[in-house]
Amino acid sequence: MTIKPLIILPDPVLRQVSKPIERVDTDLQRLSDDMLETMYDAPGIGLAAIQIGVPRRMLVIDLSKEGEEKQPLVFINPEIVSSSDDRSVYEEGCLSIPDYYAEVERPAKVTVKYLDREGKEESVEADGLLATCLQHEIDHLNGVLFIDHISRLKREMVIKKFTKAAKSKVL
Ligand code: NI
């Protein structure tokens, strides 16, 4: 397993729409292992393939707490098939937007259809943190970031800050 470099805001790669996965094979499983390794190293609780520069519809999540046994989840071609009318608010962060957090309101429950790491069709009715995390990561597959769900003023401030930081690194 390999820890991959993370793509950071404002890299335009993050705005790409990821393509569906046609075959679940050992290369793809290896990619999912690298994604988990990268996520654990960061550390984070969710990661989409595009965040390591691979525009494929796959994401990994692990909501286990520190000290608990790991519970890695792999979602291939995930699709939200229904979402609740009731909404919940979580403070979100993103490995591609380090050290920035903001409250985001989303549907409290979602049903997600996907293929697991073996390529088997599955579906999950998620609520709580898993529901929020799935929506955040599926957004990534569509080139959407959590800052797109906050006020325009806040979003512009964050983008400006990260653009400045990226420029100073280049120079
Ligand atoms: Ni994210």
mmCIF file with all atom_site columns, C-alpha atoms and ligand atoms in Angstrom:
data_model
loop_
_atom_site.group_PDB
_atom_site.id
_atom_site.type_symbol
_atom_site.label_atom_id
_atom_site.label_alt_id
_atom_site.label_comp_id
_atom_site.label_asym_id
_atom_site.label_entity_id
_atom_site.label_seq_id
_atom_site.pdbx_PDB_ins_code
_atom_site.Cartn_x
_atom_site.Cartn_y
_atom_site.Cartn_z
_atom_site.occupancy
_atom_site.B_iso_or_equiv
_atom_site.pdbx_formal_charge
_atom_site.auth_seq_id
_atom_site.auth_comp_id
_atom_site.auth_asym_id
_atom_site.auth_atom_id
_atom_site.pdbx_PDB_model_num
ATOM   1   C  CA . MET A 1 1   ? 0.000   0.000  0.000   1.00 0.00 ? 1   MET A CA 1
ATOM   2   C  CA . THR A 1 2   ? 1.221   3.462  -0.870  1.00 0.00 ? 2   THR A CA 1
ATOM   3   C  CA . ILE A 1 3   ? 0.453   6.855  0.584   1.00 0.00 ? 3   ILE A CA 1
ATOM   4   C  CA . LYS A 1 4   ? -0.367  9.172  -2.320  1.00 0.00 ? 4   LYS A CA 1
ATOM   5   C  CA . PRO A 1 5   ? -0.010  12.961 -2.443  1.00 0.00 ? 5   PRO A CA 1
ATOM   6   C  CA . LEU A 1 6   ? -3.314  14.778 -1.905  1.00 0.00 ? 6   LEU A CA 1
ATOM   7   C  CA . ILE A 1 7   ? -4.712  17.239 -4.417  1.00 0.00 ? 7   ILE A CA 1
ATOM   8   C  CA . ILE A 1 8   ? -5.290  20.563 -2.668  1.00 0.00 ? 8   ILE A CA 1
ATOM   9   C  CA . LEU A 1 9   ? -7.611  23.506 -3.399  1.00 0.00 ? 9   LEU A CA 1
ATOM   10  C  CA . PRO A 1 10  ? -7.538  25.405 -5.831  1.00 0.00 ? 10  PRO A CA 1
ATOM   11  C  CA . ASP A 1 11  ? -6.192  22.617 -8.106  1.00 0.00 ? 11  ASP A CA 1
ATOM   12  C  CA . PRO A 1 12  ? -8.696  22.393 -11.002 1.00 0.00 ? 12  PRO A CA 1
ATOM   13  C  CA . VAL A 1 13  ? -8.440  18.582 -10.880 1.00 0.00 ? 13  VAL A CA 1
ATOM   14  C  CA . LEU A 1 14  ? -10.853 18.756 -7.936  1.00 0.00 ? 14  LEU A CA 1
ATOM   15  C  CA . ARG A 1 15  ? -13.506 20.184 -10.294 1.00 0.00 ? 15  ARG A CA 1
ATOM   16  C  CA . GLN A 1 16  ? -13.342 17.232 -12.713 1.00 0.00 ? 16  GLN A CA 1
ATOM   17  C  CA . VAL A 1 17  ? -16.322 14.897 -12.948 1.00 0.00 ? 17  VAL A CA 1
ATOM   18  C  CA . SER A 1 18  ? -15.086 11.365 -12.284 1.00 0.00 ? 18  SER A CA 1
ATOM   19  C  CA . LYS A 1 19  ? -15.913 8.555  -14.703 1.00 0.00 ? 19  LYS A CA 1
ATOM   20  C  CA . PRO A 1 20  ? -17.805 5.373  -13.826 1.00 0.00 ? 20  PRO A CA 1
ATOM   21  C  CA . ILE A 1 21  ? -15.752 2.250  -13.141 1.00 0.00 ? 21  ILE A CA 1
ATOM   22  C  CA . GLU A 1 22  ? -16.382 -0.511 -15.635 1.00 0.00 ? 22  GLU A CA 1
ATOM   23  C  CA . ARG A 1 23  ? -14.464 -3.366 -14.064 1.00 0.00 ? 23  ARG A CA 1
ATOM   24  C  CA . VAL A 1 24  ? -13.577 -4.222 -10.498 1.00 0.00 ? 24  VAL A CA 1
ATOM   25  C  CA . ASP A 1 25  ? -10.177 -5.896 -10.700 1.00 0.00 ? 25  ASP A CA 1
ATOM   26  C  CA . THR A 1 26  ? -7.023  -6.202 -8.609  1.00 0.00 ? 26  THR A CA 1
ATOM   27  C  CA . ASP A 1 27  ? -5.660  -2.867 -9.906  1.00 0.00 ? 27  ASP A CA 1
ATOM   28  C  CA . LEU A 1 28  ? -8.796  -1.132 -8.664  1.00 0.00 ? 28  LEU A CA 1
ATOM   29  C  CA . GLN A 1 29  ? -8.618  -2.961 -5.320  1.00 0.00 ? 29  GLN A CA 1
ATOM   30  C  CA . ARG A 1 30  ? -5.017  -1.861 -4.990  1.00 0.00 ? 30  ARG A CA 1
ATOM   31  C  CA . LEU A 1 31  ? -6.105  1.714  -5.665  1.00 0.00 ? 31  LEU A CA 1
ATOM   32  C  CA . SER A 1 32  ? -8.738  1.413  -2.909  1.00 0.00 ? 32  SER A CA 1
ATOM   33  C  CA . ASP A 1 33  ? -6.018  0.158  -0.517  1.00 0.00 ? 33  ASP A CA 1
ATOM   34  C  CA . ASP A 1 34  ? -3.812  3.138  -1.405  1.00 0.00 ? 34  ASP A CA 1
ATOM   35  C  CA . MET A 1 35  ? -6.753  5.473  -0.835  1.00 0.00 ? 35  MET A CA 1
ATOM   36  C  CA . LEU A 1 36  ? -7.388  3.985  2.612   1.00 0.00 ? 36  LEU A CA 1
ATOM   37  C  CA . GLU A 1 37  ? -3.697  4.199  3.488   1.00 0.00 ? 37  GLU A CA 1
ATOM   38  C  CA . THR A 1 38  ? -3.593  7.840  2.349   1.00 0.00 ? 38  THR A CA 1
ATOM   39  C  CA . MET A 1 39  ? -6.767  8.638  4.310   1.00 0.00 ? 39  MET A CA 1
ATOM   40  C  CA . TYR A 1 40  ? -5.501  6.983  7.525   1.00 0.00 ? 40  TYR A CA 1
ATOM   41  C  CA . ASP A 1 41  ? -2.178  8.797  7.201   1.00 0.00 ? 41  ASP A CA 1
ATOM   42  C  CA . ALA A 1 42  ? -3.782  12.245 6.789   1.00 0.00 ? 42  ALA A CA 1
ATOM   43  C  CA . PRO A 1 43  ? -5.798  11.424 8.978   1.00 0.00 ? 43  PRO A CA 1
ATOM   44  C  CA . GLY A 1 44  ? -9.327  11.676 7.617   1.00 0.00 ? 44  GLY A CA 1
ATOM   45  C  CA . ILE A 1 45  ? -12.616 9.774  7.625   1.00 0.00 ? 45  ILE A CA 1
ATOM   46  C  CA . GLY A 1 46  ? -13.369 9.849  3.888   1.00 0.00 ? 46  GLY A CA 1
ATOM   47  C  CA . LEU A 1 47  ? -11.506 10.156 0.591   1.00 0.00 ? 47  LEU A CA 1
ATOM   48  C  CA . ALA A 1 48  ? -12.550 10.179 -3.061  1.00 0.00 ? 48  ALA A CA 1
ATOM   49  C  CA . ALA A 1 49  ? -10.211 8.884  -5.790  1.00 0.00 ? 49  ALA A CA 1
ATOM   50  C  CA . ILE A 1 50  ? -10.087 12.319 -7.439  1.00 0.00 ? 50  ILE A CA 1
ATOM   51  C  CA . GLN A 1 51  ? -8.400  13.651 -4.283  1.00 0.00 ? 51  GLN A CA 1
ATOM   52  C  CA . ILE A 1 52  ? -5.326  11.628 -5.251  1.00 0.00 ? 52  ILE A CA 1
ATOM   53  C  CA . GLY A 1 53  ? -5.749  12.654 -8.885  1.00 0.00 ? 53  GLY A CA 1
ATOM   54  C  CA . VAL A 1 54  ? -7.658  9.610  -10.190 1.00 0.00 ? 54  VAL A CA 1
ATOM   55  C  CA . PRO A 1 55  ? -10.923 10.663 -11.879 1.00 0.00 ? 55  PRO A CA 1
ATOM   56  C  CA . ARG A 1 56  ? -12.795 7.403  -11.168 1.00 0.00 ? 56  ARG A CA 1
ATOM   57  C  CA . ARG A 1 57  ? -16.006 6.979  -9.200  1.00 0.00 ? 57  ARG A CA 1
ATOM   58  C  CA . MET A 1 58  ? -14.671 5.366  -6.056  1.00 0.00 ? 58  MET A CA 1
ATOM   59  C  CA . LEU A 1 59  ? -14.490 6.516  -2.451  1.00 0.00 ? 59  LEU A CA 1
ATOM   60  C  CA . VAL A 1 60  ? -13.411 5.143  0.886   1.00 0.00 ? 60  VAL A CA 1
ATOM   61  C  CA . ILE A 1 61  ? -14.758 5.878  4.345   1.00 0.00 ? 61  ILE A CA 1
ATOM   62  C  CA . ASP A 1 62  ? -13.833 4.767  7.868   1.00 0.00 ? 62  ASP A CA 1
ATOM   63  C  CA . LEU A 1 63  ? -15.818 6.198  10.751  1.00 0.00 ? 63  LEU A CA 1
ATOM   64  C  CA . SER A 1 64  ? -14.201 4.092  13.497  1.00 0.00 ? 64  SER A CA 1
ATOM   65  C  CA . LYS A 1 65  ? -12.867 6.107  16.418  1.00 0.00 ? 65  LYS A CA 1
ATOM   66  C  CA . GLU A 1 66  ? -9.249  6.318  17.446  1.00 0.00 ? 66  GLU A CA 1
ATOM   67  C  CA . GLY A 1 67  ? -8.214  3.164  19.283  1.00 0.00 ? 67  GLY A CA 1
ATOM   68  C  CA . GLU A 1 68  ? -11.147 1.170  17.863  1.00 0.00 ? 68  GLU A CA 1
ATOM   69  C  CA . GLU A 1 69  ? -10.777 -1.556 15.269  1.00 0.00 ? 69  GLU A CA 1
ATOM   70  C  CA . LYS A 1 70  ? -10.662 -0.108 11.750  1.00 0.00 ? 70  LYS A CA 1
ATOM   71  C  CA . GLN A 1 71  ? -13.843 -0.320 9.673   1.00 0.00 ? 71  GLN A CA 1
ATOM   72  C  CA . PRO A 1 72  ? -12.770 0.428  6.100   1.00 0.00 ? 72  PRO A CA 1
ATOM   73  C  CA . LEU A 1 73  ? -15.622 0.879  3.608   1.00 0.00 ? 73  LEU A CA 1
ATOM   74  C  CA . VAL A 1 74  ? -15.140 0.995  -0.157  1.00 0.00 ? 74  VAL A CA 1
ATOM   75  C  CA . PHE A 1 75  ? -17.854 2.413  -2.422  1.00 0.00 ? 75  PHE A CA 1
ATOM   76  C  CA . ILE A 1 76  ? -17.553 1.941  -6.185  1.00 0.00 ? 76  ILE A CA 1
ATOM   77  C  CA . ASN A 1 77  ? -19.911 3.863  -8.525  1.00 0.00 ? 77  ASN A CA 1
ATOM   78  C  CA . PRO A 1 78  ? -21.949 5.103  -5.539  1.00 0.00 ? 78  PRO A CA 1
ATOM   79  C  CA . GLU A 1 79  ? -25.273 6.669  -6.370  1.00 0.00 ? 79  GLU A CA 1
ATOM   80  C  CA . ILE A 1 80  ? -27.773 8.394  -4.091  1.00 0.00 ? 80  ILE A CA 1
ATOM   81  C  CA . VAL A 1 81  ? -31.147 6.791  -4.885  1.00 0.00 ? 81  VAL A CA 1
ATOM   82  C  CA . SER A 1 82  ? -33.172 8.639  -2.243  1.00 0.00 ? 82  SER A CA 1
ATOM   83  C  CA . SER A 1 83  ? -32.687 11.347 0.351   1.00 0.00 ? 83  SER A CA 1
ATOM   84  C  CA . SER A 1 84  ? -34.829 12.419 3.290   1.00 0.00 ? 84  SER A CA 1
ATOM   85  C  CA . ASP A 1 85  ? -36.656 15.732 3.547   1.00 0.00 ? 85  ASP A CA 1
ATOM   86  C  CA . ASP A 1 86  ? -35.377 16.213 7.072   1.00 0.00 ? 86  ASP A CA 1
ATOM   87  C  CA . ARG A 1 87  ? -31.936 17.731 7.203   1.00 0.00 ? 87  ARG A CA 1
ATOM   88  C  CA . SER A 1 88  ? -29.000 17.759 9.559   1.00 0.00 ? 88  SER A CA 1
ATOM   89  C  CA . VAL A 1 89  ? -26.046 20.024 10.088  1.00 0.00 ? 89  VAL A CA 1
ATOM   90  C  CA . TYR A 1 90  ? -22.455 18.861 10.582  1.00 0.00 ? 90  TYR A CA 1
ATOM   91  C  CA . GLU A 1 91  ? -19.215 20.747 10.789  1.00 0.00 ? 91  GLU A CA 1
ATOM   92  C  CA . GLU A 1 92  ? -17.340 19.459 7.734   1.00 0.00 ? 92  GLU A CA 1
ATOM   93  C  CA . GLY A 1 93  ? -13.729 19.496 6.701   1.00 0.00 ? 93  GLY A CA 1
ATOM   94  C  CA . CYS A 1 94  ? -11.893 18.084 3.690   1.00 0.00 ? 94  CYS A CA 1
ATOM   95  C  CA . LEU A 1 95  ? -8.407  16.657 3.162   1.00 0.00 ? 95  LEU A CA 1
ATOM   96  C  CA . SER A 1 96  ? -8.198  18.813 0.014   1.00 0.00 ? 96  SER A CA 1
ATOM   97  C  CA . ILE A 1 97  ? -8.960  21.966 2.038   1.00 0.00 ? 97  ILE A CA 1
ATOM   98  C  CA . PRO A 1 98  ? -6.746  21.415 5.090   1.00 0.00 ? 98  PRO A CA 1
ATOM   99  C  CA . ASP A 1 99  ? -7.551  23.114 8.401   1.00 0.00 ? 99  ASP A CA 1
ATOM   100 C  CA . TYR A 1 100 ? -10.780 24.689 7.221   1.00 0.00 ? 100 TYR A CA 1
ATOM   101 C  CA . TYR A 1 101 ? -14.104 23.698 8.754   1.00 0.00 ? 101 TYR A CA 1
ATOM   102 C  CA . ALA A 1 102 ? -17.643 24.943 8.227   1.00 0.00 ? 102 ALA A CA 1
ATOM   103 C  CA . GLU A 1 103 ? -21.173 23.857 9.040   1.00 0.00 ? 103 GLU A CA 1
ATOM   104 C  CA . VAL A 1 104 ? -23.033 22.309 6.119   1.00 0.00 ? 104 VAL A CA 1
ATOM   105 C  CA . GLU A 1 105 ? -26.701 21.365 5.981   1.00 0.00 ? 105 GLU A CA 1
ATOM   106 C  CA . ARG A 1 106 ? -27.635 18.225 4.029   1.00 0.00 ? 106 ARG A CA 1
ATOM   107 C  CA . PRO A 1 107 ? -30.400 15.602 3.957   1.00 0.00 ? 107 PRO A CA 1
ATOM   108 C  CA . ALA A 1 108 ? -30.213 13.656 7.240   1.00 0.00 ? 108 ALA A CA 1
ATOM   109 C  CA . LYS A 1 109 ? -30.710 10.259 5.580   1.00 0.00 ? 109 LYS A CA 1
ATOM   110 C  CA . VAL A 1 110 ? -29.721 8.879  2.194   1.00 0.00 ? 110 VAL A CA 1
ATOM   111 C  CA . THR A 1 111 ? -29.988 5.533  0.469   1.00 0.00 ? 111 THR A CA 1
ATOM   112 C  CA . VAL A 1 112 ? -26.889 4.799  -1.600  1.00 0.00 ? 112 VAL A CA 1
ATOM   113 C  CA . LYS A 1 113 ? -26.484 2.069  -4.196  1.00 0.00 ? 113 LYS A CA 1
ATOM   114 C  CA . TYR A 1 114 ? -22.910 0.976  -4.951  1.00 0.00 ? 114 TYR A CA 1
ATOM   115 C  CA . LEU A 1 115 ? -20.529 -1.883 -5.699  1.00 0.00 ? 115 LEU A CA 1
ATOM   116 C  CA . ASP A 1 116 ? -18.353 -3.120 -2.862  1.00 0.00 ? 116 ASP A CA 1
ATOM   117 C  CA . ARG A 1 117 ? -14.620 -3.932 -3.078  1.00 0.00 ? 117 ARG A CA 1
ATOM   118 C  CA . GLU A 1 118 ? -15.454 -7.313 -4.616  1.00 0.00 ? 118 GLU A CA 1
ATOM   119 C  CA . GLY A 1 119 ? -17.742 -5.759 -7.227  1.00 0.00 ? 119 GLY A CA 1
ATOM   120 C  CA . LYS A 1 120 ? -20.920 -6.970 -5.529  1.00 0.00 ? 120 LYS A CA 1
ATOM   121 C  CA . GLU A 1 121 ? -24.024 -4.771 -5.764  1.00 0.00 ? 121 GLU A CA 1
ATOM   122 C  CA . GLU A 1 122 ? -24.959 -3.332 -2.385  1.00 0.00 ? 122 GLU A CA 1
ATOM   123 C  CA . SER A 1 123 ? -27.103 -0.621 -0.949  1.00 0.00 ? 123 SER A CA 1
ATOM   124 C  CA . VAL A 1 124 ? -26.997 1.200  2.376   1.00 0.00 ? 124 VAL A CA 1
ATOM   125 C  CA . GLU A 1 125 ? -29.552 3.313  4.228   1.00 0.00 ? 125 GLU A CA 1
ATOM   126 C  CA . ALA A 1 126 ? -27.308 5.791  5.960   1.00 0.00 ? 126 ALA A CA 1
ATOM   127 C  CA . ASP A 1 127 ? -28.033 8.380  8.618   1.00 0.00 ? 127 ASP A CA 1
ATOM   128 C  CA . GLY A 1 128 ? -25.921 10.441 11.006  1.00 0.00 ? 128 GLY A CA 1
ATOM   129 C  CA . LEU A 1 129 ? -22.278 10.982 10.164  1.00 0.00 ? 129 LEU A CA 1
ATOM   130 C  CA . LEU A 1 130 ? -22.238 8.251  7.485   1.00 0.00 ? 130 LEU A CA 1
ATOM   131 C  CA . ALA A 1 131 ? -25.026 10.010 5.559   1.00 0.00 ? 131 ALA A CA 1
ATOM   132 C  CA . THR A 1 132 ? -23.122 13.305 5.615   1.00 0.00 ? 132 THR A CA 1
ATOM   133 C  CA . CYS A 1 133 ? -19.809 11.668 4.754   1.00 0.00 ? 133 CYS A CA 1
ATOM   134 C  CA . LEU A 1 134 ? -21.294 9.754  1.790   1.00 0.00 ? 134 LEU A CA 1
ATOM   135 C  CA . GLN A 1 135 ? -22.842 12.944 0.410   1.00 0.00 ? 135 GLN A CA 1
ATOM   136 C  CA . HIS A 1 136 ? -19.590 14.877 0.862   1.00 0.00 ? 136 HIS A CA 1
ATOM   137 C  CA . GLU A 1 137 ? -17.558 12.186 -0.951  1.00 0.00 ? 137 GLU A CA 1
ATOM   138 C  CA . ILE A 1 138 ? -20.099 11.626 -3.734  1.00 0.00 ? 138 ILE A CA 1
ATOM   139 C  CA . ASP A 1 139 ? -20.004 15.402 -4.290  1.00 0.00 ? 139 ASP A CA 1
ATOM   140 C  CA . HIS A 1 140 ? -16.254 15.013 -4.976  1.00 0.00 ? 140 HIS A CA 1
ATOM   141 C  CA . LEU A 1 141 ? -17.040 12.555 -7.790  1.00 0.00 ? 141 LEU A CA 1
ATOM   142 C  CA . ASN A 1 142 ? -19.107 15.317 -9.382  1.00 0.00 ? 142 ASN A CA 1
ATOM   143 C  CA . GLY A 1 143 ? -16.457 18.010 -8.919  1.00 0.00 ? 143 GLY A CA 1
ATOM   144 C  CA . VAL A 1 144 ? -18.352 19.568 -6.016  1.00 0.00 ? 144 VAL A CA 1
ATOM   145 C  CA . LEU A 1 145 ? -16.653 20.639 -2.774  1.00 0.00 ? 145 LEU A CA 1
ATOM   146 C  CA . PHE A 1 146 ? -18.248 21.230 0.629   1.00 0.00 ? 146 PHE A CA 1
ATOM   147 C  CA . ILE A 1 147 ? -17.401 24.923 0.366   1.00 0.00 ? 147 ILE A CA 1
ATOM   148 C  CA . ASP A 1 148 ? -19.925 25.055 -2.511  1.00 0.00 ? 148 ASP A CA 1
ATOM   149 C  CA . HIS A 1 149 ? -22.602 24.553 0.151   1.00 0.00 ? 149 HIS A CA 1
ATOM   150 C  CA . ILE A 1 150 ? -21.577 27.547 2.299   1.00 0.00 ? 150 ILE A CA 1
ATOM   151 C  CA . SER A 1 151 ? -22.111 31.256 1.695   1.00 0.00 ? 151 SER A CA 1
ATOM   152 C  CA . ARG A 1 152 ? -20.466 32.805 -1.326  1.00 0.00 ? 152 ARG A CA 1
ATOM   153 C  CA . LEU A 1 153 ? -18.573 35.267 0.828   1.00 0.00 ? 153 LEU A CA 1
ATOM   154 C  CA . LYS A 1 154 ? -17.044 32.510 2.973   1.00 0.00 ? 154 LYS A CA 1
ATOM   155 C  CA . ARG A 1 155 ? -16.276 30.404 -0.091  1.00 0.00 ? 155 ARG A CA 1
ATOM   156 C  CA . GLU A 1 156 ? -14.478 33.229 -1.865  1.00 0.00 ? 156 GLU A CA 1
ATOM   157 C  CA . MET A 1 157 ? -12.424 33.913 1.247   1.00 0.00 ? 157 MET A CA 1
ATOM   158 C  CA . VAL A 1 158 ? -11.297 30.278 1.493   1.00 0.00 ? 158 VAL A CA 1
ATOM   159 C  CA . ILE A 1 159 ? -10.460 30.022 -2.211  1.00 0.00 ? 159 ILE A CA 1
ATOM   160 C  CA . LYS A 1 160 ? -8.492  33.266 -2.035  1.00 0.00 ? 160 LYS A CA 1
ATOM   161 C  CA . LYS A 1 161 ? -6.525  32.043 0.980   1.00 0.00 ? 161 LYS A CA 1
ATOM   162 C  CA . PHE A 1 162 ? -5.643  28.713 -0.676  1.00 0.00 ? 162 PHE A CA 1
ATOM   163 C  CA . THR A 1 163 ? -4.820  30.351 -4.020  1.00 0.00 ? 163 THR A CA 1
ATOM   164 C  CA . LYS A 1 164 ? -2.368  32.647 -2.254  1.00 0.00 ? 164 LYS A CA 1
ATOM   165 C  CA . ALA A 1 165 ? -0.805  29.733 -0.373  1.00 0.00 ? 165 ALA A CA 1
ATOM   166 C  CA . ALA A 1 166 ? -0.429  27.691 -3.601  1.00 0.00 ? 166 ALA A CA 1
ATOM   167 C  CA . LYS A 1 167 ? 1.262   30.620 -5.358  1.00 0.00 ? 167 LYS A CA 1
ATOM   168 C  CA . SER A 1 168 ? 3.745   31.165 -2.577  1.00 0.00 ? 168 SER A CA 1
ATOM   169 C  CA . LYS A 1 169 ? 4.693   27.467 -2.801  1.00 0.00 ? 169 LYS A CA 1
ATOM   170 C  CA . VAL A 1 170 ? 5.343   27.709 -6.558  1.00 0.00 ? 170 VAL A CA 1
ATOM   171 C  CA . LEU A 1 171 ? 7.536   30.761 -6.100  1.00 0.00 ? 171 LEU A CA 1
HETATM 172 NI NI . NI  B 2 .   ? -13.556 16.189 0.930   1.00 0.00 ? 1   NI  B NI 1
#
